[in-house]
Amino acid sequence: MQASGSDTRRRALGVCLVAAFMSGLDVSIVNVALPSIREGLHASDAGLQWTLSGYALTFGLLLVPAGRMGDARSRRALFMWGVVAFTASSAACGFAWSMPVLITARLVQGMAAGMLNPQVSGLIQQMFLGHERGRAFGALGATIGVSTAAGPLIGGALVTGFGAEQGWRWVFLVNVPIGIVLLPLAWKLLPGPAPGLARSGRRESMDPVGVLLLGVGVAGLLLPFIQQHQWKGEAKWLLLPASLAVLAGFVLWERRYRREPLVNLSLFAKRSYSVGSAIALFYFAGFTGIFFIFTLYLQSGEGYSPLLAGLSITPFALGSAGSSVVGGRLVGRAGRKVVTVGLGTVIAGLLATMAATLLVPGPGVGAATALPLLVAGIGSGLVISPNQAITLSEVPPEGGGSAAGVLQTGQRLGSAIGIAAAGSTFFGALPQGWPTAFRHGLLVVLAFVLVALVAALYDLLRSRTAVPG
């Protein structure tokens, strides 16, 4: 019977990982299809930007309230509704006949991804304990890393295979059969709500004021970064202090809310959660920016096809996939040391990538950067999943969804900031040539990863100097 229960949990984890891969893939798979979308739908620059950033925006907005709703009601139900919405919106994207239809469908697709992802982390918290939980988060980290890094490769293969005119549609339609298969498996394998949840009083405690304040605050922080090239002028940056004021109001509200709050702020008193959230924010600011500027450099600067550009990023994905599983197994024994080693390895790999672009300029740069990107990918796998496992290690299972939602909101915010910062630096240096622009953008990426490393070293130092008991 024990073996049967363990086998069911493994299958349930597989369902969760497929959903996480599907939603993570759509963060980066669209990048290489943008030229085809421009041609097929006569899209403007602003339309293309919203195709990318609209998904990121609504993804980030739904994470915390969806995680809270899953905790309070049923993670399985929220997971399945998320799959339905993601599948339907993917089909709408694939059959879109105009840019307004595509953008609207992408906004819904992002909402569905935001609904899905915190349920995955919450279900892992619910189903696994101890070392098994670390391994499960290791598998989740590998999935996140591979889906983001493999997006350009898969997108490039689809555009190449189906042709520039129709290939971009299959970038979205590929999700439809996956979603159809996931639904019955989710119903059969995922655990339902805990007994007595409906009678616990938590069902009515959804904190609508907290949801509104957090949503307005997060949207205000994200918009200036994801729209910085389309929203002309400096007025957009006034949203940042205004949003911080709204978020300060959110914190005050949560502290005074007498019922179950949207976010349990006491979690941030735990160093594992507060430091882990900071590491995630800054690492994702660097991690996501790599693919954005590298794809631009290869396709626009060196004339690579979408498929070749995706293949050039594959070493990072392979390194991340392999080391994520190892990191998930090591984190129970080595803790934050694994994350620290991983961040140092990422920095070493990116410095070597920068050197490769100096030593081998021109079309051969994709081959020259393969080994350095593999090293950086190995380091990345030792960061994402171990950090997530440590960050959520002291979170009670009943609050796992909302805690994971806050963590992932920080990751989405970091991604938006990182892409904006690296992209601005990249475009600003273009008059000096594509290789120089890429190296300048990579310096911004390195700065973000370095801040994450400082946070990890701080945590290690505090752990060593802490007085037991």
Short mmCIF file of C-alpha atoms in Angstrom, two decimals:
data_model
loop_
_atom_site.label_atom_id
_atom_site.label_comp_id
_atom_site.label_asym_id
_atom_site.label_seq_id
_atom_site.Cartn_x
_atom_site.Cartn_y
_atom_site.Cartn_z
CA MET A 1 0.00 0.00 0.00
CA GLN A 2 2.87 2.34 0.82
CA ALA A 3 4.45 1.68 -2.56
CA SER A 4 1.14 2.41 -4.25
CA GLY A 5 0.82 5.76 -2.42
CA SER A 6 4.37 6.68 -3.36
CA ASP A 7 3.71 5.76 -6.99
CA THR A 8 0.55 7.91 -7.04
CA ARG A 9 2.49 10.88 -5.67
CA ARG A 10 5.14 10.49 -8.35
CA ARG A 11 2.48 10.44 -11.06
CA ALA A 12 0.79 13.46 -9.51
CA LEU A 13 4.15 15.25 -9.49
CA GLY A 14 4.50 14.43 -13.18
CA VAL A 15 1.15 16.10 -13.90
CA CYS A 16 2.26 19.19 -11.97
CA LEU A 17 5.60 19.34 -13.79
CA VAL A 18 4.01 19.10 -17.23
CA ALA A 19 1.73 22.03 -16.37
CA ALA A 20 4.68 24.04 -15.02
CA PHE A 21 6.67 23.28 -18.18
CA MET A 22 3.78 24.33 -20.42
CA SER A 23 3.27 27.68 -18.67
CA GLY A 24 7.01 28.35 -18.30
CA LEU A 25 7.63 27.60 -21.97
CA ASP A 26 5.33 30.41 -23.04
CA VAL A 27 7.52 32.95 -21.25
CA SER A 28 10.27 32.55 -23.87
CA ILE A 29 8.97 30.44 -26.78
CA VAL A 30 7.33 33.46 -28.47
CA ASN A 31 10.59 35.45 -28.79
CA VAL A 32 11.79 33.70 -31.94
CA ALA A 33 8.31 33.82 -33.52
CA LEU A 34 7.98 37.62 -33.35
CA PRO A 35 9.22 38.27 -36.92
CA SER A 36 6.66 35.77 -38.25
CA ILE A 37 3.86 37.34 -36.17
CA ARG A 38 4.82 40.78 -37.49
CA GLU A 39 4.58 39.47 -41.06
CA GLY A 40 1.43 37.40 -40.59
CA LEU A 41 -0.68 39.92 -38.65
CA HIS A 42 1.01 43.17 -39.79
CA ALA A 43 1.90 43.86 -36.17
CA SER A 44 3.39 47.10 -34.87
CA ASP A 45 6.29 47.21 -32.41
CA ALA A 46 3.82 48.04 -29.65
CA GLY A 47 1.67 45.05 -30.59
CA LEU A 48 4.64 42.70 -30.49
CA GLN A 49 5.73 44.12 -27.13
CA TRP A 50 2.28 43.49 -25.67
CA THR A 51 2.34 39.95 -27.03
CA LEU A 52 5.37 39.36 -24.81
CA SER A 53 4.75 41.65 -21.87
CA GLY A 54 0.99 41.16 -21.55
CA TYR A 55 1.58 37.51 -20.65
CA ALA A 56 4.17 38.46 -18.02
CA LEU A 57 1.90 41.15 -16.55
CA THR A 58 -1.23 39.06 -15.99
CA PHE A 59 0.92 36.06 -14.97
CA GLY A 60 2.39 38.13 -12.13
CA LEU A 61 -0.94 39.65 -11.06
CA LEU A 62 -2.72 36.33 -10.46
CA LEU A 63 -0.02 34.42 -8.58
CA VAL A 64 -0.74 35.51 -5.01
CA PRO A 65 -4.57 35.62 -5.06
CA ALA A 66 -4.72 32.30 -6.95
CA GLY A 67 -2.29 30.73 -4.47
CA ARG A 68 -4.42 32.02 -1.60
CA MET A 69 -7.62 30.69 -3.17
CA GLY A 70 -6.03 27.28 -3.71
CA ASP A 71 -4.94 27.15 -0.07
CA ALA A 72 -8.39 28.17 1.16
CA ARG A 73 -10.47 26.01 -1.16
CA SER A 74 -9.07 23.37 -3.52
CA ARG A 75 -5.69 23.38 -5.26
CA ARG A 76 -6.86 20.63 -7.58
CA ALA A 77 -9.91 22.65 -8.67
CA LEU A 78 -7.82 25.81 -9.29
CA PHE A 79 -5.24 23.71 -11.15
CA MET A 80 -7.88 22.25 -13.45
CA TRP A 81 -9.56 25.59 -14.12
CA GLY A 82 -6.12 26.98 -14.92
CA VAL A 83 -5.48 24.16 -17.41
CA VAL A 84 -8.86 24.77 -19.08
CA ALA A 85 -8.21 28.52 -19.40
CA PHE A 86 -4.62 28.00 -20.60
CA THR A 87 -5.66 25.47 -23.24
CA ALA A 88 -8.54 27.59 -24.53
CA SER A 89 -6.48 30.78 -24.65
CA SER A 90 -3.61 28.96 -26.41
CA ALA A 91 -6.08 27.86 -29.08
CA ALA A 92 -7.35 31.45 -29.37
CA CYS A 93 -3.75 32.68 -29.81
CA GLY A 94 -3.07 30.08 -32.49
CA PHE A 95 -6.21 30.94 -34.49
CA ALA A 96 -5.97 34.73 -33.94
CA TRP A 97 -6.87 36.74 -37.07
CA SER A 98 -5.72 40.12 -35.76
CA MET A 99 -3.34 41.62 -33.22
CA PRO A 100 -6.10 42.73 -30.78
CA VAL A 101 -7.35 39.12 -30.67
CA LEU A 102 -3.82 37.77 -30.13
CA ILE A 103 -3.03 40.28 -27.37
CA THR A 104 -6.32 39.61 -25.56
CA ALA A 105 -5.75 35.85 -25.73
CA ARG A 106 -2.19 36.30 -24.41
CA LEU A 107 -3.53 38.30 -21.44
CA VAL A 108 -5.93 35.46 -20.62
CA GLN A 109 -3.15 32.91 -21.12
CA GLY A 110 -1.01 34.80 -18.59
CA MET A 111 -3.89 34.81 -16.10
CA ALA A 112 -4.25 31.06 -16.53
CA ALA A 113 -0.52 30.55 -15.96
CA GLY A 114 -0.76 32.68 -12.82
CA MET A 115 -3.62 30.50 -11.64
CA LEU A 116 -1.72 27.26 -12.31
CA ASN A 117 1.76 27.88 -10.97
CA PRO A 118 1.16 28.47 -7.24
CA GLN A 119 -1.00 25.33 -7.14
CA VAL A 120 2.01 23.31 -8.35
CA SER A 121 4.21 24.51 -5.46
CA GLY A 122 1.34 24.19 -2.98
CA LEU A 123 0.62 20.61 -4.10
CA ILE A 124 4.30 19.68 -3.70
CA GLN A 125 4.18 21.11 -0.16
CA GLN A 126 1.04 19.09 0.48
CA MET A 127 2.19 15.76 -1.00
CA PHE A 128 5.85 15.53 0.05
CA LEU A 129 7.89 15.89 3.24
CA GLY A 130 11.60 16.10 4.11
CA HIS A 131 14.09 14.86 1.52
CA GLU A 132 11.27 13.83 -0.83
CA ARG A 133 10.09 17.45 -0.90
CA GLY A 134 13.62 18.60 -1.76
CA ARG A 135 13.76 16.16 -4.65
CA ALA A 136 10.33 17.21 -5.86
CA PHE A 137 11.37 20.87 -5.83
CA GLY A 138 14.55 19.80 -7.61
CA ALA A 139 12.42 18.36 -10.39
CA LEU A 140 10.32 21.54 -10.43
CA GLY A 141 13.44 23.69 -10.64
CA ALA A 142 14.72 21.61 -13.55
CA THR A 143 11.36 22.05 -15.26
CA ILE A 144 11.37 25.84 -14.79
CA GLY A 145 14.96 26.16 -15.98
CA VAL A 146 14.56 23.89 -18.99
CA SER A 147 11.22 25.34 -20.08
CA THR A 148 12.56 28.91 -20.06
CA ALA A 149 15.86 28.01 -21.73
CA ALA A 150 14.36 25.56 -24.24
CA GLY A 151 11.60 27.95 -25.33
CA PRO A 152 13.64 29.57 -28.12
CA LEU A 153 14.78 26.15 -29.40
CA ILE A 154 11.26 24.68 -29.49
CA GLY A 155 9.84 27.88 -30.95
CA GLY A 156 12.56 27.99 -33.59
CA ALA A 157 11.92 24.35 -34.54
CA LEU A 158 8.16 24.96 -34.88
CA VAL A 159 8.59 28.11 -36.98
CA THR A 160 11.15 26.35 -39.19
CA GLY A 161 9.11 23.14 -39.49
CA PHE A 162 5.73 24.72 -40.28
CA GLY A 163 7.09 27.71 -42.19
CA ALA A 164 7.25 31.39 -41.38
CA GLU A 165 3.62 31.98 -42.39
CA GLN A 166 2.00 29.36 -40.13
CA GLY A 167 4.81 28.36 -37.77
CA TRP A 168 4.06 31.09 -35.22
CA ARG A 169 0.55 29.68 -34.79
CA TRP A 170 1.94 26.30 -33.76
CA VAL A 171 4.02 27.99 -31.07
CA PHE A 172 0.65 28.41 -29.29
CA LEU A 173 -1.31 25.43 -30.63
CA VAL A 174 1.26 22.97 -29.30
CA ASN A 175 -0.24 23.57 -25.83
CA VAL A 176 -3.74 22.37 -26.82
CA PRO A 177 -3.20 18.56 -26.91
CA ILE A 178 -1.08 18.78 -23.75
CA GLY A 179 -3.87 20.55 -21.89
CA ILE A 180 -6.49 18.07 -23.10
CA VAL A 181 -4.43 15.15 -21.77
CA LEU A 182 -3.67 16.89 -18.47
CA LEU A 183 -7.29 17.43 -17.39
CA PRO A 184 -8.39 13.82 -16.71
CA LEU A 185 -5.00 13.00 -15.19
CA ALA A 186 -5.27 15.96 -12.81
CA TRP A 187 -8.74 14.87 -11.69
CA LYS A 188 -7.58 11.30 -11.11
CA LEU A 189 -4.16 11.87 -9.49
CA LEU A 190 -4.08 15.22 -7.69
CA PRO A 191 -5.26 15.32 -4.07
CA GLY A 192 -8.49 17.14 -3.31
CA PRO A 193 -8.99 19.66 -0.48
CA ALA A 194 -8.10 18.54 3.03
CA PRO A 195 -11.02 17.09 5.03
CA GLY A 196 -12.87 19.73 6.98
CA LEU A 197 -11.50 22.66 4.97
CA ALA A 198 -14.97 23.81 4.01
CA ARG A 199 -15.96 23.91 7.70
CA SER A 200 -12.79 25.66 8.92
CA GLY A 201 -14.03 29.17 8.11
CA ARG A 202 -11.18 29.84 5.67
CA ARG A 203 -13.45 29.60 2.62
CA GLU A 204 -14.97 33.02 3.27
CA SER A 205 -11.63 34.68 4.10
CA MET A 206 -10.41 35.78 0.67
CA ASP A 207 -9.32 39.33 1.69
CA PRO A 208 -10.67 41.25 -1.37
CA VAL A 209 -9.14 44.56 -0.24
CA GLY A 210 -5.73 42.89 0.03
CA VAL A 211 -6.16 41.38 -3.44
CA LEU A 212 -6.98 44.81 -4.91
CA LEU A 213 -4.09 46.62 -3.19
CA LEU A 214 -1.55 43.97 -4.14
CA GLY A 215 -2.79 43.79 -7.72
CA VAL A 216 -2.60 47.57 -8.23
CA GLY A 217 0.84 47.70 -6.60
CA VAL A 218 2.34 44.86 -8.63
CA ALA A 219 0.81 46.15 -11.91
CA GLY A 220 2.25 49.60 -11.25
CA LEU A 221 5.71 48.15 -10.64
CA LEU A 222 5.66 45.93 -13.73
CA LEU A 223 4.17 48.29 -16.33
CA PRO A 224 7.03 50.84 -16.62
CA PHE A 225 9.55 48.03 -17.18
CA ILE A 226 7.63 45.92 -19.65
CA GLN A 227 6.47 48.98 -21.63
CA GLN A 228 9.56 51.17 -21.39
CA HIS A 229 10.28 51.20 -25.16
CA GLN A 230 6.66 51.75 -26.22
CA TRP A 231 5.63 54.20 -23.48
CA LYS A 232 7.56 57.33 -24.43
CA GLY A 233 8.67 59.95 -21.93
CA GLU A 234 9.70 59.76 -18.29
CA ALA A 235 6.22 60.04 -16.74
CA LYS A 236 5.90 56.23 -16.61
CA TRP A 237 8.55 56.04 -13.87
CA LEU A 238 6.27 58.01 -11.55
CA LEU A 239 4.32 54.76 -11.26
CA LEU A 240 7.17 53.26 -9.21
CA PRO A 241 6.90 55.49 -6.11
CA ALA A 242 3.11 55.44 -6.41
CA SER A 243 3.11 51.64 -6.53
CA LEU A 244 5.47 51.40 -3.57
CA ALA A 245 3.05 53.60 -1.62
CA VAL A 246 0.18 51.28 -2.56
CA LEU A 247 2.23 48.25 -1.48
CA ALA A 248 3.02 49.98 1.83
CA GLY A 249 -0.74 50.39 2.25
CA PHE A 250 -1.13 46.68 1.45
CA VAL A 251 1.33 45.78 4.24
CA LEU A 252 -0.52 47.99 6.75
CA TRP A 253 -3.83 46.44 5.72
CA GLU A 254 -2.52 42.87 6.05
CA ARG A 255 -1.16 43.61 9.54
CA ARG A 256 -4.54 44.89 10.70
CA TYR A 257 -6.76 42.42 8.87
CA ARG A 258 -8.50 40.41 11.56
CA ARG A 259 -9.34 37.35 9.48
CA GLU A 260 -7.05 35.17 7.36
CA PRO A 261 -4.79 37.61 5.43
CA LEU A 262 -3.90 37.26 1.77
CA VAL A 263 -0.18 37.07 2.67
CA ASN A 264 1.13 35.84 5.98
CA LEU A 265 3.68 38.60 6.64
CA SER A 266 5.20 36.67 9.54
CA LEU A 267 6.86 34.47 6.90
CA PHE A 268 9.28 37.31 6.17
CA ALA A 269 10.51 37.11 9.76
CA LYS A 270 11.97 33.72 8.82
CA ARG A 271 15.40 34.27 7.26
CA SER A 272 14.96 31.26 4.98
CA TYR A 273 11.93 32.89 3.36
CA SER A 274 13.03 36.54 3.26
CA VAL A 275 16.56 35.85 1.99
CA GLY A 276 15.33 33.17 -0.43
CA SER A 277 12.78 35.59 -1.89
CA ALA A 278 15.49 38.23 -2.39
CA ILE A 279 17.78 35.69 -4.09
CA ALA A 280 14.93 34.62 -6.40
CA LEU A 281 14.10 38.21 -7.36
CA PHE A 282 17.67 39.19 -8.26
CA TYR A 283 18.62 35.87 -9.84
CA PHE A 284 15.58 35.88 -12.14
CA ALA A 285 16.41 39.48 -13.07
CA GLY A 286 19.69 38.16 -14.45
CA PHE A 287 18.68 34.66 -15.54
CA THR A 288 15.81 35.74 -17.83
CA GLY A 289 17.72 38.65 -19.38
CA ILE A 290 20.37 36.29 -20.81
CA PHE A 291 18.00 34.71 -23.33
CA PHE A 292 16.48 38.01 -24.41
CA ILE A 293 19.75 39.71 -25.38
CA PHE A 294 21.47 36.54 -26.66
CA THR A 295 18.59 35.73 -29.03
CA LEU A 296 18.61 39.32 -30.33
CA TYR A 297 22.39 39.22 -30.81
CA LEU A 298 22.37 35.94 -32.74
CA GLN A 299 19.32 36.56 -34.95
CA SER A 300 19.66 40.27 -35.67
CA GLY A 301 23.41 40.67 -35.30
CA GLU A 302 24.80 37.44 -36.76
CA GLY A 303 21.94 36.39 -39.05
CA TYR A 304 21.09 33.15 -37.25
CA SER A 305 17.80 31.43 -38.10
CA PRO A 306 15.29 30.95 -35.25
CA LEU A 307 16.26 27.28 -35.03
CA LEU A 308 20.01 27.96 -34.89
CA ALA A 309 19.52 30.68 -32.29
CA GLY A 310 17.51 28.24 -30.16
CA LEU A 311 20.16 25.53 -30.57
CA SER A 312 22.84 27.95 -29.37
CA ILE A 313 20.98 28.39 -26.07
CA THR A 314 20.42 24.63 -25.60
CA PRO A 315 23.68 24.03 -23.63
CA PHE A 316 22.33 26.26 -20.84
CA ALA A 317 19.08 24.25 -20.77
CA LEU A 318 20.92 20.92 -20.68
CA GLY A 319 23.23 22.02 -17.87
CA SER A 320 20.30 23.38 -15.87
CA ALA A 321 18.24 20.20 -16.30
CA GLY A 322 21.01 17.89 -15.10
CA SER A 323 22.16 19.93 -12.12
CA SER A 324 18.63 20.78 -10.89
CA VAL A 325 18.02 17.14 -10.01
CA VAL A 326 21.39 16.92 -8.26
CA GLY A 327 20.72 20.20 -6.43
CA GLY A 328 17.37 18.94 -5.19
CA ARG A 329 19.09 15.92 -3.65
CA LEU A 330 21.95 17.90 -2.10
CA VAL A 331 19.93 20.72 -0.59
CA GLY A 332 18.74 18.67 2.39
CA ARG A 333 22.37 18.13 3.49
CA ALA A 334 24.17 21.24 2.27
CA GLY A 335 21.41 23.86 2.39
CA ARG A 336 22.29 27.36 1.19
CA LYS A 337 25.84 26.24 0.30
CA VAL A 338 24.39 24.61 -2.83
CA VAL A 339 22.81 27.91 -3.89
CA THR A 340 26.02 29.83 -3.19
CA VAL A 341 28.13 27.43 -5.27
CA GLY A 342 25.53 27.60 -8.03
CA LEU A 343 25.57 31.41 -8.16
CA GLY A 344 29.37 31.43 -8.28
CA THR A 345 29.28 28.91 -11.13
CA VAL A 346 26.77 31.02 -13.07
CA ILE A 347 29.04 34.08 -12.74
CA ALA A 348 32.06 32.06 -13.91
CA GLY A 349 30.12 30.74 -16.91
CA LEU A 350 28.86 34.19 -17.91
CA LEU A 351 32.34 35.71 -17.64
CA ALA A 352 33.60 32.91 -19.91
CA THR A 353 30.71 33.62 -22.31
CA MET A 354 31.76 37.25 -22.45
CA ALA A 355 35.36 36.22 -23.16
CA ALA A 356 34.19 33.87 -25.94
CA THR A 357 32.49 36.73 -27.77
CA LEU A 358 35.78 38.63 -27.68
CA LEU A 359 37.92 35.73 -28.86
CA VAL A 360 35.56 34.38 -31.54
CA PRO A 361 33.59 37.28 -33.07
CA GLY A 362 31.25 36.67 -35.98
CA PRO A 363 29.02 33.74 -36.95
CA GLY A 364 31.10 31.23 -34.96
CA VAL A 365 30.07 32.79 -31.66
CA GLY A 366 27.26 30.25 -31.11
CA ALA A 367 29.72 27.36 -31.02
CA ALA A 368 32.27 29.35 -28.98
CA THR A 369 29.75 30.10 -26.24
CA ALA A 370 28.41 26.52 -25.96
CA LEU A 371 30.75 25.37 -23.17
CA PRO A 372 30.53 28.59 -21.11
CA LEU A 373 26.73 28.50 -21.33
CA LEU A 374 26.76 24.85 -20.27
CA VAL A 375 28.74 25.86 -17.17
CA ALA A 376 26.34 28.73 -16.46
CA GLY A 377 23.39 26.34 -16.91
CA ILE A 378 24.88 23.87 -14.43
CA GLY A 379 25.17 26.71 -11.93
CA SER A 380 21.59 27.80 -12.63
CA GLY A 381 20.27 24.34 -11.81
CA LEU A 382 21.99 24.57 -8.42
CA VAL A 383 20.23 27.87 -7.73
CA ILE A 384 16.55 27.71 -8.73
CA SER A 385 15.28 24.45 -7.24
CA PRO A 386 17.44 24.39 -4.05
CA ASN A 387 16.56 28.02 -3.35
CA GLN A 388 12.85 27.30 -3.77
CA ALA A 389 13.09 24.27 -1.46
CA ILE A 390 14.92 26.28 1.23
CA THR A 391 12.64 29.31 0.89
CA LEU A 392 9.49 27.23 1.39
CA SER A 393 11.01 24.80 3.91
CA GLU A 394 9.48 26.51 6.97
CA VAL A 395 6.13 27.29 5.36
CA PRO A 396 3.19 25.25 6.74
CA PRO A 397 1.62 23.10 3.98
CA GLU A 398 -1.76 24.81 4.39
CA GLY A 399 -0.16 28.13 3.35
CA GLY A 400 2.10 26.71 0.64
CA GLY A 401 0.17 28.11 -2.32
CA SER A 402 0.06 31.74 -1.22
CA ALA A 403 3.70 31.64 -0.01
CA ALA A 404 4.77 30.21 -3.37
CA GLY A 405 2.66 32.87 -5.10
CA VAL A 406 4.57 35.65 -3.33
CA LEU A 407 7.89 33.99 -4.22
CA GLN A 408 6.91 33.61 -7.87
CA THR A 409 5.58 37.17 -8.03
CA GLY A 410 9.09 38.29 -7.04
CA GLN A 411 10.50 36.11 -9.81
CA ARG A 412 8.17 37.64 -12.40
CA LEU A 413 8.97 41.14 -11.17
CA GLY A 414 12.69 40.33 -11.33
CA SER A 415 12.32 38.99 -14.87
CA ALA A 416 10.57 42.18 -16.03
CA ILE A 417 13.18 44.42 -14.40
CA GLY A 418 16.08 42.33 -15.70
CA ILE A 419 14.86 42.21 -19.30
CA ALA A 420 14.23 45.96 -19.23
CA ALA A 421 17.64 46.79 -17.72
CA ALA A 422 19.66 44.40 -19.88
CA GLY A 423 17.66 45.34 -22.99
CA SER A 424 18.11 49.08 -22.47
CA THR A 425 21.84 48.68 -21.98
CA PHE A 426 22.01 46.39 -25.03
CA PHE A 427 20.18 48.81 -27.33
CA GLY A 428 22.10 51.78 -25.96
CA ALA A 429 25.41 50.14 -26.91
CA LEU A 430 24.32 49.01 -30.41
CA PRO A 431 26.18 51.87 -32.16
CA GLN A 432 29.37 50.13 -30.97
CA GLY A 433 28.39 46.86 -32.66
CA TRP A 434 26.33 43.79 -31.81
CA PRO A 435 29.06 41.89 -29.87
CA THR A 436 29.82 44.94 -27.73
CA ALA A 437 26.12 45.52 -27.09
CA PHE A 438 25.74 41.91 -25.96
CA ARG A 439 28.69 42.19 -23.57
CA HIS A 440 27.30 45.41 -22.10
CA GLY A 441 23.93 43.72 -21.55
CA LEU A 442 25.71 40.75 -19.99
CA LEU A 443 27.39 43.08 -17.47
CA VAL A 444 23.91 44.05 -16.23
CA VAL A 445 22.99 40.37 -15.95
CA LEU A 446 26.18 39.72 -13.97
CA ALA A 447 25.39 42.60 -11.61
CA PHE A 448 22.00 41.09 -10.72
CA VAL A 449 23.48 37.61 -10.17
CA LEU A 450 26.22 39.13 -8.01
CA VAL A 451 23.61 40.77 -5.74
CA ALA A 452 21.92 37.35 -5.38
CA LEU A 453 25.31 35.85 -4.47
CA VAL A 454 25.88 38.51 -1.78
CA ALA A 455 22.46 37.65 -0.28
CA ALA A 456 23.33 33.94 -0.22
CA LEU A 457 26.73 34.62 1.38
CA TYR A 458 25.01 36.80 4.01
CA ASP A 459 22.67 33.92 4.86
CA LEU A 460 25.59 31.51 5.14
CA LEU A 461 27.48 33.89 7.40
CA ARG A 462 24.47 34.44 9.65
CA SER A 463 23.94 30.66 9.88
CA ARG A 464 27.53 30.12 11.04
CA THR A 465 27.46 32.90 13.63
CA ALA A 466 24.00 32.10 15.00
CA VAL A 467 23.95 30.94 18.62
CA PRO A 468 22.26 27.51 18.91
CA GLY A 469 19.08 27.29 20.93
#
